[in-house]
Short mmCIF file of C-alpha atoms in Angstrom, two decimals:
data_model
loop_
_atom_site.label_atom_id
_atom_site.label_comp_id
_atom_site.label_asym_id
_atom_site.label_seq_id
_atom_site.Cartn_x
_atom_site.Cartn_y
_atom_site.Cartn_z
CA MET A 1 96.94 122.66 92.92
CA GLY A 2 94.57 122.65 89.96
CA TRP A 3 95.30 119.00 89.35
CA LEU A 4 93.30 118.24 92.50
CA ALA A 5 90.16 119.14 90.58
CA ASP A 6 90.89 116.23 88.25
CA ARG A 7 88.82 113.23 89.25
CA ARG A 8 91.70 110.97 88.11
CA SER A 9 93.75 112.12 91.10
CA VAL A 10 91.57 110.17 93.57
CA PRO A 11 93.52 106.87 93.42
CA TRP A 12 96.86 108.70 93.54
CA LEU A 13 95.81 110.67 96.61
CA LEU A 14 94.44 107.55 98.27
CA PHE A 15 97.75 105.80 97.58
CA ALA A 16 99.73 108.76 99.00
CA LEU A 17 97.61 108.98 102.15
CA VAL A 18 97.90 105.28 102.94
CA TRP A 19 101.61 104.99 102.08
CA GLN A 20 102.48 108.08 104.11
CA SER A 21 100.47 106.76 107.06
CA CYS A 22 102.17 103.36 106.98
CA GLY A 23 105.64 104.85 106.49
CA TRP A 24 105.37 107.47 109.23
CA PHE A 25 105.26 104.95 112.08
CA GLY A 26 107.44 101.96 112.87
CA SER A 27 107.98 99.00 115.15
CA TRP A 28 110.71 97.72 117.44
CA GLU A 29 113.71 96.51 115.47
CA PHE A 30 114.48 93.78 118.05
CA ASN A 31 111.02 92.23 118.00
CA PRO A 32 111.86 88.58 117.15
CA ASN A 33 109.51 88.43 114.16
CA ASN A 34 111.11 91.57 112.73
CA SER A 35 114.67 90.82 113.66
CA THR A 36 114.93 87.20 112.50
CA ARG A 37 113.75 88.16 109.01
CA LEU A 38 116.08 91.16 108.97
CA PHE A 39 119.06 89.15 110.24
CA ALA A 40 118.61 86.64 107.40
CA ALA A 41 118.37 89.47 104.85
CA ILE A 42 121.58 91.01 106.25
CA SER A 43 123.39 87.70 105.96
CA LEU A 44 122.21 87.22 102.38
CA ALA A 45 123.05 90.79 101.35
CA GLU A 46 126.35 91.26 103.12
CA GLN A 47 127.82 87.77 103.43
CA GLY A 48 126.12 85.73 100.71
CA ASP A 49 124.80 83.01 103.03
CA ALA A 50 121.52 82.34 104.83
CA THR A 51 122.80 81.52 108.32
CA ILE A 52 122.16 83.88 111.22
CA ASP A 53 124.72 82.35 113.59
CA GLU A 54 126.16 85.70 114.70
CA PHE A 55 122.67 86.96 115.58
CA ALA A 56 121.35 83.79 117.23
CA ALA A 57 121.49 85.17 120.76
CA LEU A 58 119.41 88.21 119.76
CA THR A 59 116.19 86.43 118.79
CA ILE A 60 113.99 83.65 120.12
CA ASP A 61 112.57 83.03 116.63
CA LYS A 62 115.11 80.78 114.93
CA ALA A 63 115.70 77.34 113.49
CA GLN A 64 118.62 75.03 114.21
CA PHE A 65 120.02 72.58 111.69
CA GLY A 66 123.31 71.01 112.68
CA PRO A 67 125.77 73.66 113.90
CA HIS A 68 124.00 76.54 112.14
CA THR A 69 121.09 78.84 112.98
CA TYR A 70 118.59 79.99 110.35
CA LEU A 71 115.40 81.95 109.82
CA ASP A 72 112.49 79.84 111.09
CA LYS A 73 109.85 81.50 108.87
CA ALA A 74 108.85 81.31 105.25
CA PRO A 75 111.59 83.39 103.57
CA GLY A 76 109.43 85.65 101.39
CA MET A 77 109.80 88.83 103.45
CA THR A 78 113.52 88.20 103.86
CA LEU A 79 113.97 87.73 100.12
CA LEU A 80 112.09 90.96 99.38
CA ALA A 81 114.11 92.81 102.02
CA THR A 82 117.51 91.56 100.79
CA PRO A 83 117.95 94.04 97.89
CA ILE A 84 116.88 96.88 100.20
CA VAL A 85 119.47 95.86 102.80
CA ALA A 86 122.05 95.51 100.04
CA GLY A 87 121.24 99.01 98.82
CA ALA A 88 121.69 100.41 102.33
CA PHE A 89 125.05 98.61 102.56
CA VAL A 90 126.23 100.18 99.30
CA ALA A 91 124.89 103.64 100.22
CA THR A 92 126.29 103.78 103.77
CA GLY A 93 129.29 101.46 103.54
CA GLU A 94 128.33 100.09 106.95
CA GLY A 95 127.93 96.37 107.51
CA ALA A 96 126.77 94.38 110.52
CA ARG A 97 129.94 92.31 110.93
CA GLN A 98 131.82 94.92 112.99
CA LEU A 99 128.88 95.90 115.24
CA GLU A 100 128.41 94.72 118.83
CA LYS A 101 125.80 91.96 118.87
CA ARG A 102 123.71 92.95 121.89
CA ILE A 103 120.04 93.92 122.13
CA GLU A 104 119.73 97.71 122.32
CA ALA A 105 123.45 98.23 121.63
CA PRO A 106 123.39 101.82 120.26
CA ASP A 107 125.22 101.23 116.96
CA LEU A 108 123.37 98.00 116.22
CA THR A 109 120.02 99.64 117.10
CA ARG A 110 120.69 102.52 114.72
CA TYR A 111 121.86 100.13 112.00
CA LEU A 112 118.82 97.82 112.27
CA ARG A 113 116.32 100.64 112.66
CA LEU A 114 117.26 102.21 109.33
CA ARG A 115 117.12 98.93 107.44
CA LEU A 116 113.89 97.84 109.09
CA ARG A 117 112.25 101.17 108.28
CA LEU A 118 113.37 101.06 104.64
CA ALA A 119 112.14 97.48 104.29
CA THR A 120 108.73 98.17 105.84
CA VAL A 121 108.19 101.33 103.79
CA PHE A 122 109.07 99.66 100.49
CA ILE A 123 107.49 96.26 101.16
CA SER A 124 104.70 96.22 103.74
CA GLY A 125 103.62 99.86 103.44
CA LEU A 126 103.90 99.97 99.67
CA LEU A 127 101.89 96.77 99.22
CA THR A 128 99.16 98.01 101.56
CA ALA A 129 98.93 101.30 99.67
CA LEU A 130 98.69 99.46 96.34
CA ALA A 131 96.07 97.11 97.76
CA ALA A 132 94.01 100.05 99.02
CA VAL A 133 93.87 101.41 95.47
CA ALA A 134 93.06 97.95 94.10
CA LEU A 135 90.22 97.61 96.62
CA TRP A 136 88.95 101.08 95.72
CA SER A 137 88.97 100.21 92.01
CA LEU A 138 87.21 96.89 92.55
CA ALA A 139 84.63 98.34 94.95
CA ARG A 140 83.92 101.18 92.52
CA GLY A 141 83.42 98.74 89.68
CA LEU A 142 81.11 96.50 91.70
CA THR A 143 78.89 99.21 93.18
CA GLY A 144 79.24 102.12 90.76
CA SER A 145 79.71 104.35 93.82
CA ASP A 146 82.86 106.39 94.40
CA ASP A 147 81.86 107.08 97.99
CA ALA A 148 81.33 103.39 98.71
CA ALA A 149 84.73 102.61 97.22
CA LEU A 150 86.52 105.23 99.34
CA PHE A 151 84.65 104.12 102.46
CA ALA A 152 85.80 100.51 101.99
CA ALA A 153 89.39 101.37 100.99
CA LEU A 154 89.97 103.72 103.93
CA ALA A 155 88.36 101.24 106.32
CA TYR A 156 90.73 98.51 105.10
CA ALA A 157 93.98 100.44 105.15
CA LEU A 158 93.51 102.83 108.09
CA GLY A 159 90.54 101.49 110.05
CA THR A 160 91.98 98.06 110.89
CA PRO A 161 95.24 96.64 112.31
CA VAL A 162 96.46 96.31 108.71
CA TRP A 163 97.84 99.82 109.34
CA GLY A 164 99.91 98.74 112.32
CA TRP A 165 101.12 95.49 110.78
CA SER A 166 102.22 97.44 107.71
CA THR A 167 104.88 99.06 109.91
CA THR A 168 106.51 95.66 110.52
CA LEU A 169 108.28 92.86 108.65
CA PHE A 170 105.62 90.38 109.80
CA GLY A 171 103.97 88.71 106.82
CA HIS A 172 100.33 89.31 107.73
CA ALA A 173 99.70 92.69 106.08
CA PRO A 174 101.68 91.84 102.90
CA VAL A 175 99.70 88.61 102.43
CA ALA A 176 96.46 90.54 102.91
CA ALA A 177 97.60 93.10 100.35
CA LEU A 178 98.78 90.53 97.81
CA TRP A 179 95.47 88.67 98.01
CA MET A 180 93.57 91.90 97.43
CA ILE A 181 95.79 92.75 94.46
CA ALA A 182 95.27 89.25 93.05
CA ILE A 183 91.48 89.49 93.41
CA TRP A 184 91.48 92.88 91.68
CA ALA A 185 93.68 91.57 88.86
CA VAL A 186 91.43 88.54 88.29
CA TRP A 187 88.30 90.70 88.27
CA ARG A 188 89.87 93.33 86.00
CA GLY A 189 91.39 90.78 83.66
CA THR A 190 88.32 88.61 83.08
CA ARG A 191 85.78 91.11 81.87
CA GLY A 192 84.97 89.81 78.40
CA ARG A 193 88.46 88.84 77.25
CA ALA A 194 91.18 87.26 79.37
CA SER A 195 94.08 89.63 80.00
CA SER A 196 97.54 88.09 80.14
CA ARG A 197 98.95 91.16 81.91
CA HIS A 198 96.44 90.92 84.74
CA ALA A 199 96.89 87.14 84.91
CA LEU A 200 100.63 87.67 85.40
CA ILE A 201 99.93 90.10 88.25
CA ALA A 202 97.46 87.73 89.90
CA GLY A 203 99.80 84.75 89.64
CA ALA A 204 102.76 86.69 91.02
CA ALA A 205 100.67 88.07 93.90
CA LEU A 206 99.34 84.65 94.90
CA GLY A 207 102.78 83.06 94.55
CA TRP A 208 104.55 85.65 96.68
CA ALA A 209 101.82 85.43 99.33
CA VAL A 210 102.76 81.76 99.77
CA ALA A 211 106.47 82.62 99.81
CA ILE A 212 105.74 85.03 102.68
CA GLU A 213 103.41 82.74 104.66
CA TYR A 214 103.14 79.09 103.63
CA GLN A 215 99.56 78.73 104.92
CA ALA A 216 98.54 81.35 102.35
CA VAL A 217 98.34 78.46 99.90
CA LEU A 218 94.95 77.62 101.45
CA GLY A 219 93.18 80.93 100.96
CA GLY A 220 95.14 81.51 97.77
CA SER A 221 93.78 78.26 96.34
CA VAL A 222 90.25 79.54 96.87
CA ILE A 223 91.11 82.70 94.93
CA GLY A 224 92.75 80.58 92.23
CA LEU A 225 89.67 78.41 91.80
CA TRP A 226 87.51 81.52 91.54
CA ALA A 227 89.89 82.84 88.88
CA LEU A 228 89.53 79.63 86.86
CA TRP A 229 85.75 79.93 87.14
CA ARG A 230 85.86 83.45 85.75
CA LEU A 231 88.22 82.41 82.94
CA ARG A 232 85.95 79.68 81.64
CA GLY A 233 84.96 80.19 78.02
CA GLN A 234 86.84 83.48 77.63
CA ILE A 235 88.98 84.27 74.62
CA GLY A 236 92.65 83.83 75.50
CA ALA A 237 91.92 81.87 78.70
CA GLY A 238 94.69 79.34 78.09
CA ARG A 239 97.29 82.00 77.46
CA ALA A 240 96.18 83.93 80.55
CA ALA A 241 96.43 80.80 82.68
CA ALA A 242 99.97 80.24 81.41
CA TRP A 243 100.91 83.81 82.32
CA ALA A 244 99.42 83.32 85.79
CA VAL A 245 101.59 80.23 86.28
CA ALA A 246 104.61 82.23 85.10
CA GLY A 247 103.83 84.92 87.65
CA GLY A 248 103.59 82.39 90.44
CA ALA A 249 106.82 80.78 89.26
CA THR A 250 108.76 83.93 90.15
CA ALA A 251 108.07 83.20 93.82
CA GLY A 252 108.70 79.49 93.32
CA LEU A 253 112.11 80.09 91.81
CA ALA A 254 113.01 82.46 94.64
CA LEU A 255 112.05 79.80 97.19
CA ILE A 256 114.07 77.17 95.35
CA GLY A 257 117.11 79.45 95.25
CA TYR A 258 116.82 80.21 98.95
CA ASN A 259 116.48 76.56 99.95
CA LEU A 260 119.43 75.48 97.85
CA LEU A 261 121.60 78.25 99.27
CA ALA A 262 120.48 77.75 102.87
CA PHE A 263 120.06 73.98 103.14
CA GLY A 264 121.39 72.46 99.93
CA THR A 265 118.03 70.76 99.35
CA LEU A 266 114.55 71.69 98.16
CA PHE A 267 112.85 69.58 100.81
CA ARG A 268 113.34 71.49 104.03
CA LEU A 269 111.35 74.21 105.78
CA GLY A 270 112.64 76.50 108.49
CA TYR A 271 109.69 75.45 110.64
CA GLN A 272 111.16 71.94 110.85
CA GLY A 273 114.03 73.24 112.97
CA VAL A 274 112.15 75.67 115.24
CA VAL A 275 113.85 76.13 118.58
CA GLY A 276 111.94 76.59 121.85
CA PHE A 277 108.31 76.33 120.68
CA ASP A 278 107.11 72.80 121.45
CA GLY A 279 103.60 73.59 120.23
CA MET A 280 104.97 73.62 116.69
CA GLN A 281 105.37 69.85 116.99
CA GLN A 282 101.61 69.34 117.33
CA GLY A 283 99.67 68.52 114.17
CA LEU A 284 101.16 70.13 111.06
CA PHE A 285 103.61 72.72 112.42
CA GLY A 286 101.17 73.66 115.18
CA LEU A 287 97.95 73.36 113.14
CA THR A 288 95.43 70.89 114.57
CA THR A 289 91.63 71.29 114.37
CA PRO A 290 89.49 74.48 114.70
CA LYS A 291 88.17 75.26 118.17
CA LEU A 292 84.95 77.23 118.62
CA ASP A 293 86.05 78.94 121.84
CA VAL A 294 89.24 80.13 120.15
CA LEU A 295 87.24 81.42 117.18
CA MET A 296 85.06 83.45 119.56
CA GLU A 297 88.17 84.88 121.19
CA ILE A 298 89.57 85.83 117.77
CA LEU A 299 86.43 87.77 116.92
CA PHE A 300 85.09 89.06 120.24
CA GLY A 301 87.60 88.42 123.03
CA LEU A 302 89.00 91.40 124.95
CA ARG A 303 92.57 90.20 124.56
CA ARG A 304 92.62 89.52 120.81
CA GLY A 305 89.15 90.26 119.43
CA LEU A 306 89.13 91.65 115.90
CA PHE A 307 85.98 93.72 116.40
CA TRP A 308 87.53 95.63 119.32
CA VAL A 309 90.39 96.89 117.17
CA ALA A 310 88.34 97.29 113.97
CA PRO A 311 84.72 97.97 114.97
CA VAL A 312 83.76 98.99 111.44
CA LEU A 313 84.14 95.35 110.38
CA VAL A 314 80.98 94.40 112.33
CA LEU A 315 79.15 95.68 109.25
CA ALA A 316 80.91 93.26 106.90
CA PRO A 317 78.50 90.29 107.17
CA VAL A 318 75.61 92.49 105.99
CA GLY A 319 77.86 93.78 103.21
CA LEU A 320 78.62 90.24 102.05
CA LEU A 321 74.90 89.52 101.78
CA ARG A 322 74.42 92.64 99.68
CA LEU A 323 77.43 91.77 97.54
CA ALA A 324 75.80 88.41 96.77
CA ARG A 325 73.05 90.31 94.95
CA ILE A 326 75.68 91.98 92.73
CA ASP A 327 78.15 89.14 92.18
CA ARG A 328 77.28 85.87 93.89
CA THR A 329 80.46 84.00 92.99
CA MET A 330 82.65 86.80 94.31
CA ALA A 331 80.68 86.91 97.55
CA LEU A 332 81.09 83.15 97.93
CA MET A 333 84.82 83.39 97.22
CA LEU A 334 85.33 86.18 99.77
CA THR A 335 83.32 84.29 102.38
CA ALA A 336 85.33 81.13 101.77
CA VAL A 337 88.66 82.96 102.08
CA ILE A 338 87.52 84.64 105.31
CA ALA A 339 86.40 81.27 106.68
CA VAL A 340 89.70 79.59 105.74
CA VAL A 341 91.75 82.29 107.48
CA LEU A 342 89.66 82.28 110.65
CA LEU A 343 89.52 78.48 110.88
CA VAL A 344 93.27 78.14 110.34
CA ASN A 345 93.84 80.73 113.07
CA ALA A 346 91.45 78.84 115.38
CA SER A 347 93.38 75.62 114.65
CA TYR A 348 96.81 76.99 115.51
CA PHE A 349 98.42 76.05 118.83
CA TYR A 350 99.74 79.61 119.20
CA TRP A 351 96.49 81.16 117.97
CA ASP A 352 96.88 84.35 120.03
CA GLY A 353 100.16 85.24 118.31
CA GLY A 354 102.09 85.97 121.50
CA PHE A 355 102.81 89.72 121.56
CA SER A 356 100.05 91.16 119.38
CA THR A 357 97.39 93.85 119.23
CA GLY A 358 94.38 92.07 117.77
CA PRO A 359 94.43 88.61 116.14
CA ARG A 360 97.47 88.96 113.90
CA HIS A 361 97.06 85.59 112.19
CA SER A 362 93.60 86.65 110.96
CA VAL A 363 94.82 89.85 109.28
CA PRO A 364 94.79 88.31 105.76
CA ALA A 365 90.98 88.10 106.01
CA ILE A 366 90.62 91.85 106.57
CA PRO A 367 90.60 93.08 102.93
CA MET A 368 87.83 90.62 102.11
CA LEU A 369 85.78 91.90 105.04
CA ALA A 370 86.54 95.50 104.10
CA LEU A 371 85.56 95.01 100.46
CA ALA A 372 82.11 93.95 101.66
CA LEU A 373 81.70 97.41 103.22
CA ALA A 374 81.34 98.95 99.74
CA PRO A 375 78.00 97.29 98.84
CA LEU A 376 76.88 97.94 102.41
CA TRP A 377 77.52 101.68 101.96
CA ALA A 378 75.94 101.71 98.51
CA GLY A 379 72.79 100.18 99.98
CA LEU A 380 72.40 102.76 102.76
CA GLU A 381 69.59 105.09 101.72
CA ARG A 382 68.99 107.08 104.90
CA ALA A 383 71.30 109.91 105.88
CA ARG A 384 71.31 108.73 109.49
CA ALA A 385 72.55 105.31 108.49
CA ARG A 386 75.42 106.82 106.49
CA ILE A 387 76.31 109.16 109.34
CA ALA A 388 76.43 106.17 111.69
CA ALA A 389 78.71 104.32 109.25
CA VAL A 390 81.01 107.35 108.99
CA VAL A 391 81.17 107.61 112.79
CA LEU A 392 82.07 103.92 113.01
CA VAL A 393 84.85 104.12 110.41
CA THR A 394 86.18 107.32 112.01
CA LEU A 395 86.31 105.56 115.38
CA SER A 396 88.12 102.64 113.76
CA ILE A 397 90.69 104.95 112.15
CA ALA A 398 91.27 106.74 115.48
CA ILE A 399 91.80 103.40 117.25
CA ASN A 400 94.26 102.21 114.64
CA LEU A 401 96.14 105.50 114.64
CA ALA A 402 96.69 104.91 118.36
CA ILE A 403 97.80 101.32 117.71
CA ALA A 404 100.08 102.07 114.76
CA ALA A 405 101.71 105.01 116.55
CA THR A 406 102.40 103.12 119.77
CA GLU A 407 102.40 99.32 119.85
CA ILE A 408 101.11 96.82 117.33
CA VAL A 409 102.81 94.04 119.33
CA ALA A 410 101.32 94.62 122.78
CA PRO A 411 102.67 92.20 125.43
CA GLU A 412 100.58 89.07 125.86
CA SER A 413 100.19 89.65 129.62
CA TYR A 414 97.62 92.45 129.16
CA ARG A 415 93.94 91.49 129.47
CA PHE A 416 92.68 94.26 127.15
CA PRO A 417 95.72 95.67 125.33
CA LEU A 418 93.74 98.27 123.41
CA TRP A 419 93.03 100.00 126.69
CA ARG A 420 96.18 99.17 128.61
CA PRO A 421 98.92 99.70 127.57
CA ILE A 422 97.91 101.53 124.37
CA LEU A 423 95.19 104.06 125.21
CA ALA A 424 95.70 104.37 128.96
CA GLU A 425 99.51 104.32 129.14
CA ASP A 426 101.44 104.64 125.88
CA TRP A 427 99.28 107.26 124.16
CA PRO A 428 99.10 109.79 127.05
CA ARG A 429 102.87 109.49 127.53
CA GLY A 430 103.55 110.06 123.82
CA LEU A 431 105.39 106.77 123.38
CA PHE A 432 105.27 106.92 119.59
CA ARG A 433 107.55 105.19 117.10
CA ASP A 434 107.65 107.75 114.28
CA VAL A 435 110.19 108.93 111.73
CA PRO A 436 110.75 112.42 113.21
CA GLY A 437 111.24 111.06 116.72
CA GLU A 438 113.46 108.09 115.87
CA PHE A 439 115.57 109.63 113.12
CA TRP A 440 115.49 113.42 113.49
CA GLY A 441 115.30 113.88 117.24
CA TRP A 442 111.91 115.59 117.31
CA SER A 443 109.69 115.28 120.35
CA HIS A 444 107.12 112.59 119.69
CA TRP A 445 104.13 114.92 120.09
CA THR A 446 105.70 117.20 117.47
CA GLY A 447 106.13 114.24 115.15
CA LEU A 448 102.52 113.17 115.63
CA THR A 449 101.33 116.72 114.97
CA ALA A 450 103.35 116.79 111.74
CA TYR A 451 101.76 113.50 110.69
CA LEU A 452 98.26 114.79 111.38
CA LEU A 453 98.94 117.94 109.37
CA LEU A 454 100.31 116.05 106.37
CA ALA A 455 97.57 113.42 106.52
CA GLY A 456 95.00 116.20 106.87
CA VAL A 457 96.30 117.91 103.73
CA LEU A 458 96.12 114.64 101.78
CA ALA A 459 92.65 113.86 103.15
CA ALA A 460 91.45 117.36 102.21
CA ALA A 461 92.90 116.95 98.73
CA LEU A 462 91.17 113.58 98.44
CA ALA A 463 87.87 115.17 99.45
CA GLU A 464 88.38 117.94 96.88
CA ALA A 465 89.14 115.41 94.16
CA ARG A 466 85.99 113.51 95.11
CA ARG A 467 84.00 116.76 94.90
CA ALA A 468 85.45 117.30 91.43
CA GLN A 469 84.16 113.85 90.45
CA LEU A 470 80.65 114.84 91.53
CA VAL A 471 80.86 118.08 89.56
CA ASP A 472 82.01 116.20 86.44
CA ALA A 473 79.18 113.72 86.85
CA ARG A 474 76.59 116.51 86.88
CA VAL A 475 77.95 118.33 83.83
#
């Protein structure tokens, strides 16, 4: 265990803690947002086509074009999940074709659960863990404070619904993570001389964010403009820009390939064939104009309010003001991205996201809000203020443990889903979706205890590594 005394172990331990936390818990395999993406990946991996005709009766999220049924979402998550599903097919020899197509059919449930869990661990959870390290690195560089960086990174990954959404195939947490990775890569790659390697990472991250959720082009464009601003006058700027375009092209080519295989044309979106959601016909696929009352509900409302499920984020506005003293253009960029996400959410006909714990369509703004917590922490001089901040982030982590372990997609009929069903019903009854319970037959309280022990070991190791940093700094 001597390696724990090495200050360089901090990012590795942070990565391990976040990835383990995201991978330990799961979500319902028949949730329509999960299942429709998974059904399309199964069809691509096992049958070589993009139709989901045989699964059409199992999901309400689908698109109809002619006699065939398709995924009605941007295909990015499906495309990323396809090689994982293909690997499971090769490893197990079991395909979906011979299984009974009925919700909760035992064999189909077992089949989907394994593939969903593998996909979420190696896509959503992995990206969130990488983004937590990227946020830590960026926050550390901006503030010069290791404690501020850890405070912000842990708040982002474990103190907000990013944790719960990282257990799903929904696109919200991956887009949030990819934006954070892109921002880190731009910052890291434009410090004196433009870095082609970091430009490639940033371009790929922004491109794949759009492939996962088309509206990510709006916030991603803000990040792209900020990147161009930072590139101005730097040596190698032209070459870096070309590498960024190449990175983004990887997602573009994947989208082109999917469209040609699915529809035989480049000019069709799954959203154009959505079945059963008439609100999608209003404005541009459901987007109209922002509404102030909806925005207030997104932030403060009992049913979907962000600050109820992530109270630590109430500190973010002050953090953004303090960040402006360190790097004004970055503070402006983060504020603009946050505003774009919130205004798009407030413009959407289905702004509340149906079954959801917290405002799921606003999740991509969370890493920008969390990053602002680093300069906030760095500016706290009184011990009482820091203790209060620690209490707030601890409360946020406890809330999101309850959410991630039980139900990130709370039914829309509940007035205050954080309380009921999550804290008042699901948590006391031990209704957890965890690896030991769903795959190994453990009681759910035993599985939760095992998680807390493993997470506690990693957290203690992280604290020890941080102590080693302080010792090194004093020598």
